[in-house]
Amino acid sequence: MKFFIDTANPGEIRKAYEMGVIDGVTTNPTLISKENRDFIPLIEEICEIIQGLPISLEVLSLKTEGMIEEARNLAEMGDNIVVKIPMTIEGLKAIKVLVAERIKTNTTLVFSPTQALLAAKAGATYVSPFIGRLDDISQTGMDLVAQIVTIFKNYGFGSKVIVASIRHPIHVLEAALIGADVATIPYKVIEQLAQHPLTDIGIERFLADWKKVPKK
Ligand code: G3P
């Protein structure tokens, strides 16, 4: 299972990269806006940290032509750029063209299994169901992931499933049990995954007991 980090914050990306647990980065316009920095230098800094790992950057155009133009420009920033395209009919048309140009795509804002099926048929590299936002409206987001994974397996689609809009460690656990290809995780949740109170208590106890060992 691959872990992407869901942030545009270089400090968080560096910390997660140094932990050795991340395989890529995803961003969106909201995450970029939080950094309050010029877009291009921000992305250049992130790319320097992650050394060729995939990074998803989102287009803002709503029409196919605009999406394609933006995608081409973004893709020029490096081989590791994955272009995030919203799950719309215009977006599907853009994905088809970008696939032919070997530009990697991540279909974003996926909320139903049939949307995922369309994205896979269009040839998207990645498909991103947003599970936290479904949970927010009392629909079990993880059910969507399970359905998408089953559909992709049934037909051998090459698109990878990125479980997105993750809010807590249980989301990561459930995604792993289902066998999703990727979880894109906020930094705070990556830290939560590493923590356990019994680990902390165990370390304290070992250190206390070690003090009792006679030393010359
Ligand atoms: O990966 C998608 C993610 O950035 C959206 O998360 O918490 O805004 O639903 P959230």
Short mmCIF file of C-alpha atoms and ligand atoms in Angstrom, two decimals:
data_model
loop_
_atom_site.label_atom_id
_atom_site.label_comp_id
_atom_site.label_asym_id
_atom_site.label_seq_id
_atom_site.Cartn_x
_atom_site.Cartn_y
_atom_site.Cartn_z
CA MET A 1 0.00 0.00 0.00
CA LYS A 2 1.35 3.40 -0.92
CA PHE A 3 1.06 6.43 1.34
CA PHE A 4 0.81 9.88 -0.19
CA ILE A 5 0.80 12.94 2.04
CA ASP A 6 -2.16 15.26 1.51
CA THR A 7 -0.67 18.71 2.00
CA ALA A 8 1.19 21.52 0.23
CA ASN A 9 3.21 22.38 3.33
CA PRO A 10 6.93 21.82 2.65
CA GLY A 11 7.70 21.41 6.38
CA GLU A 12 5.16 18.60 6.77
CA ILE A 13 6.29 16.96 3.52
CA ARG A 14 9.94 17.06 4.65
CA LYS A 15 9.10 15.48 8.03
CA ALA A 16 7.06 12.68 6.44
CA TYR A 17 9.70 12.11 3.74
CA GLU A 18 12.39 11.79 6.40
CA MET A 19 10.25 9.20 8.21
CA GLY A 20 10.55 7.11 5.06
CA VAL A 21 6.86 6.35 4.82
CA ILE A 22 5.59 8.47 1.95
CA ASP A 23 5.45 7.56 -1.71
CA GLY A 24 4.00 10.79 -3.09
CA VAL A 25 2.13 14.03 -2.44
CA THR A 26 -1.37 15.23 -3.28
CA THR A 27 -2.48 18.85 -3.24
CA ASN A 28 -5.63 20.73 -4.13
CA PRO A 29 -6.42 24.46 -4.48
CA THR A 30 -7.51 24.66 -0.83
CA LEU A 31 -4.27 23.13 0.43
CA ILE A 32 -2.19 25.38 -1.87
CA SER A 33 -4.07 28.49 -0.67
CA LYS A 34 -3.20 27.66 2.96
CA GLU A 35 0.51 28.15 2.21
CA ASN A 36 0.01 31.76 1.12
CA ARG A 37 2.92 31.54 -1.36
CA ASP A 38 3.51 31.86 -5.10
CA PHE A 39 2.49 28.58 -6.71
CA ILE A 40 5.54 27.81 -8.87
CA PRO A 41 8.29 28.34 -6.24
CA LEU A 42 6.18 26.37 -3.74
CA ILE A 43 5.91 23.40 -6.09
CA GLU A 44 9.61 23.62 -6.97
CA GLU A 45 10.48 23.46 -3.27
CA ILE A 46 8.19 20.45 -2.74
CA CYS A 47 9.65 18.68 -5.80
CA GLU A 48 13.16 19.17 -4.43
CA ILE A 49 12.14 17.51 -1.16
CA ILE A 50 10.38 14.50 -2.66
CA GLN A 51 13.03 13.65 -5.28
CA GLY A 52 10.89 12.38 -8.14
CA LEU A 53 7.98 10.94 -6.17
CA PRO A 54 4.58 11.66 -7.76
CA ILE A 55 2.86 14.94 -6.86
CA SER A 56 -0.73 15.70 -7.84
CA LEU A 57 -1.52 19.28 -8.90
CA GLU A 58 -5.05 20.32 -9.79
CA VAL A 59 -6.36 22.18 -12.84
CA LEU A 60 -8.89 24.97 -12.35
CA SER A 61 -10.49 25.17 -15.79
CA LEU A 62 -13.97 23.76 -16.16
CA LYS A 63 -13.79 23.21 -19.93
CA THR A 64 -11.85 20.41 -21.62
CA GLU A 65 -9.58 22.68 -23.67
CA GLY A 66 -8.59 24.74 -20.64
CA MET A 67 -7.94 21.63 -18.57
CA ILE A 68 -5.72 20.19 -21.29
CA GLU A 69 -3.73 23.40 -21.62
CA GLU A 70 -3.24 23.67 -17.86
CA ALA A 71 -2.31 19.99 -17.66
CA ARG A 72 0.32 20.35 -20.37
CA ASN A 73 1.87 23.32 -18.55
CA LEU A 74 1.87 21.53 -15.20
CA ALA A 75 3.33 18.37 -16.74
CA GLU A 76 6.27 20.38 -18.05
CA MET A 77 7.37 20.91 -14.45
CA GLY A 78 8.58 17.31 -14.25
CA ASP A 79 7.98 13.63 -15.02
CA ASN A 80 6.59 13.16 -11.53
CA ILE A 81 3.70 15.60 -12.02
CA VAL A 82 0.24 14.01 -11.91
CA VAL A 83 -2.55 16.29 -13.07
CA LYS A 84 -5.70 16.32 -10.99
CA ILE A 85 -8.80 16.57 -13.15
CA PRO A 86 -12.28 16.96 -11.62
CA MET A 87 -14.77 14.18 -12.29
CA THR A 88 -16.99 15.84 -14.88
CA ILE A 89 -17.84 15.05 -18.49
CA GLU A 90 -15.44 17.82 -19.55
CA GLY A 91 -12.85 16.24 -17.28
CA LEU A 92 -13.30 12.80 -18.84
CA LYS A 93 -12.71 14.26 -22.29
CA ALA A 94 -9.54 15.92 -21.03
CA ILE A 95 -8.32 12.67 -19.46
CA LYS A 96 -8.74 10.85 -22.78
CA VAL A 97 -6.51 13.41 -24.55
CA LEU A 98 -3.95 13.50 -21.72
CA VAL A 99 -3.70 9.69 -21.66
CA ALA A 100 -2.77 9.77 -25.36
CA GLU A 101 -0.06 12.34 -24.50
CA ARG A 102 1.20 10.12 -21.64
CA ILE A 103 0.40 12.78 -19.06
CA LYS A 104 -0.50 11.16 -15.74
CA THR A 105 -3.92 12.02 -14.32
CA ASN A 106 -5.70 11.79 -10.98
CA THR A 107 -9.49 12.02 -11.25
CA THR A 108 -10.60 14.00 -8.23
CA LEU A 109 -13.89 14.63 -6.41
CA VAL A 110 -15.14 11.10 -7.02
CA PHE A 111 -18.21 10.30 -4.91
CA SER A 112 -19.83 7.31 -6.63
CA PRO A 113 -18.65 3.94 -8.00
CA THR A 114 -19.99 4.74 -11.45
CA GLN A 115 -17.95 7.96 -11.56
CA ALA A 116 -14.89 5.84 -10.75
CA LEU A 117 -15.83 3.36 -13.46
CA LEU A 118 -16.01 6.16 -16.05
CA ALA A 119 -12.66 7.59 -14.94
CA ALA A 120 -11.05 4.15 -15.25
CA LYS A 121 -12.54 3.65 -18.69
CA ALA A 122 -11.17 7.03 -19.77
CA GLY A 123 -7.74 5.75 -18.70
CA ALA A 124 -7.05 7.82 -15.57
CA THR A 125 -3.82 6.88 -13.81
CA TYR A 126 -5.43 7.42 -10.40
CA VAL A 127 -9.01 7.76 -9.16
CA SER A 128 -9.64 9.58 -5.87
CA PRO A 129 -12.80 8.82 -3.89
CA PHE A 130 -13.28 11.44 -1.13
CA ILE A 131 -14.40 9.38 1.82
CA GLY A 132 -14.38 11.93 4.66
CA ARG A 133 -16.76 14.19 2.77
CA LEU A 134 -19.18 11.28 2.31
CA ASP A 135 -18.95 10.45 6.01
CA ASP A 136 -19.76 14.13 6.65
CA ILE A 137 -23.14 13.65 4.98
CA SER A 138 -23.90 10.35 6.75
CA GLN A 139 -22.87 8.10 3.87
CA THR A 140 -20.18 5.52 4.65
CA GLY A 141 -17.26 6.65 2.51
CA MET A 142 -15.37 3.40 2.90
CA ASP A 143 -18.22 1.46 1.23
CA LEU A 144 -17.44 3.46 -1.91
CA VAL A 145 -13.78 2.44 -1.75
CA ALA A 146 -14.74 -1.24 -1.42
CA GLN A 147 -17.06 -0.98 -4.43
CA ILE A 148 -14.43 0.74 -6.57
CA VAL A 149 -11.74 -1.79 -5.65
CA THR A 150 -14.12 -4.65 -6.57
CA ILE A 151 -15.08 -3.07 -9.90
CA PHE A 152 -11.45 -2.40 -10.87
CA LYS A 153 -10.50 -6.00 -9.95
CA ASN A 154 -13.50 -7.44 -11.84
CA TYR A 155 -12.29 -5.92 -15.09
CA GLY A 156 -8.56 -5.53 -14.50
CA PHE A 157 -8.59 -1.74 -14.85
CA GLY A 158 -5.13 -0.23 -14.55
CA SER A 159 -6.27 2.86 -12.63
CA LYS A 160 -5.02 3.01 -9.03
CA VAL A 161 -7.41 3.89 -6.22
CA ILE A 162 -6.31 6.77 -3.97
CA VAL A 163 -8.40 6.93 -0.81
CA ALA A 164 -8.69 10.69 -0.24
CA SER A 165 -10.29 13.03 2.29
CA ILE A 166 -8.91 10.84 5.08
CA ARG A 167 -9.64 12.23 8.53
CA HIS A 168 -8.33 9.67 11.06
CA PRO A 169 -6.29 6.44 11.47
CA ILE A 170 -9.32 4.13 11.16
CA HIS A 171 -9.79 5.41 7.60
CA VAL A 172 -6.24 4.27 6.81
CA LEU A 173 -6.76 0.89 8.49
CA GLU A 174 -10.00 0.26 6.59
CA ALA A 175 -8.44 1.33 3.30
CA ALA A 176 -5.59 -1.13 3.90
CA LEU A 177 -7.98 -3.97 4.77
CA ILE A 178 -9.95 -3.34 1.58
CA GLY A 179 -6.71 -3.36 -0.42
CA ALA A 180 -6.82 0.18 -1.82
CA ASP A 181 -3.66 1.02 -3.76
CA VAL A 182 -2.97 4.36 -2.07
CA ALA A 183 -4.12 6.38 0.94
CA THR A 184 -3.45 10.09 0.82
CA ILE A 185 -3.10 11.19 4.40
CA PRO A 186 -2.82 14.53 6.21
CA TYR A 187 0.41 14.89 8.24
CA LYS A 188 -1.44 14.89 11.56
CA VAL A 189 -2.95 11.48 10.77
CA ILE A 190 0.46 10.06 9.76
CA GLU A 191 1.71 11.03 13.24
CA GLN A 192 -1.39 9.49 14.83
CA LEU A 193 -0.68 6.22 12.99
CA ALA A 194 2.72 6.04 14.68
CA GLN A 195 1.48 6.69 18.21
CA HIS A 196 0.37 4.22 20.87
CA PRO A 197 0.16 4.92 24.62
CA LEU A 198 1.49 1.43 25.45
CA THR A 199 4.59 2.18 23.36
CA ASP A 200 5.20 5.35 25.40
CA ILE A 201 4.57 3.53 28.70
CA GLY A 202 6.82 0.67 27.57
CA ILE A 203 9.70 3.02 26.75
CA GLU A 204 9.33 4.79 30.12
CA ARG A 205 9.36 1.47 31.97
CA PHE A 206 12.41 0.17 30.10
CA LEU A 207 14.32 3.38 30.82
CA ALA A 208 13.32 3.28 34.51
CA ASP A 209 14.35 -0.39 34.82
CA TRP A 210 17.63 0.26 33.02
CA LYS A 211 18.54 2.71 35.78
CA LYS A 212 18.36 -0.21 38.23
CA VAL A 213 21.03 -2.20 36.32
CA PRO A 214 24.37 -2.02 38.19
CA LYS A 215 26.95 -0.10 36.15
CA LYS A 216 30.71 -0.02 36.77
O1 G3P B 1 -7.32 14.50 -0.86
C1 G3P B 1 -8.47 15.24 -0.84
C2 G3P B 1 -8.50 16.06 0.40
O2 G3P B 1 -7.55 17.06 0.33
C3 G3P B 1 -9.82 16.58 0.77
O3 G3P B 1 -9.86 16.48 2.11
O4 G3P B 1 -10.61 16.93 4.37
O5 G3P B 1 -10.96 18.63 2.54
O6 G3P B 1 -12.29 16.55 2.59
P1 G3P B 1 -11.01 17.19 2.94
#
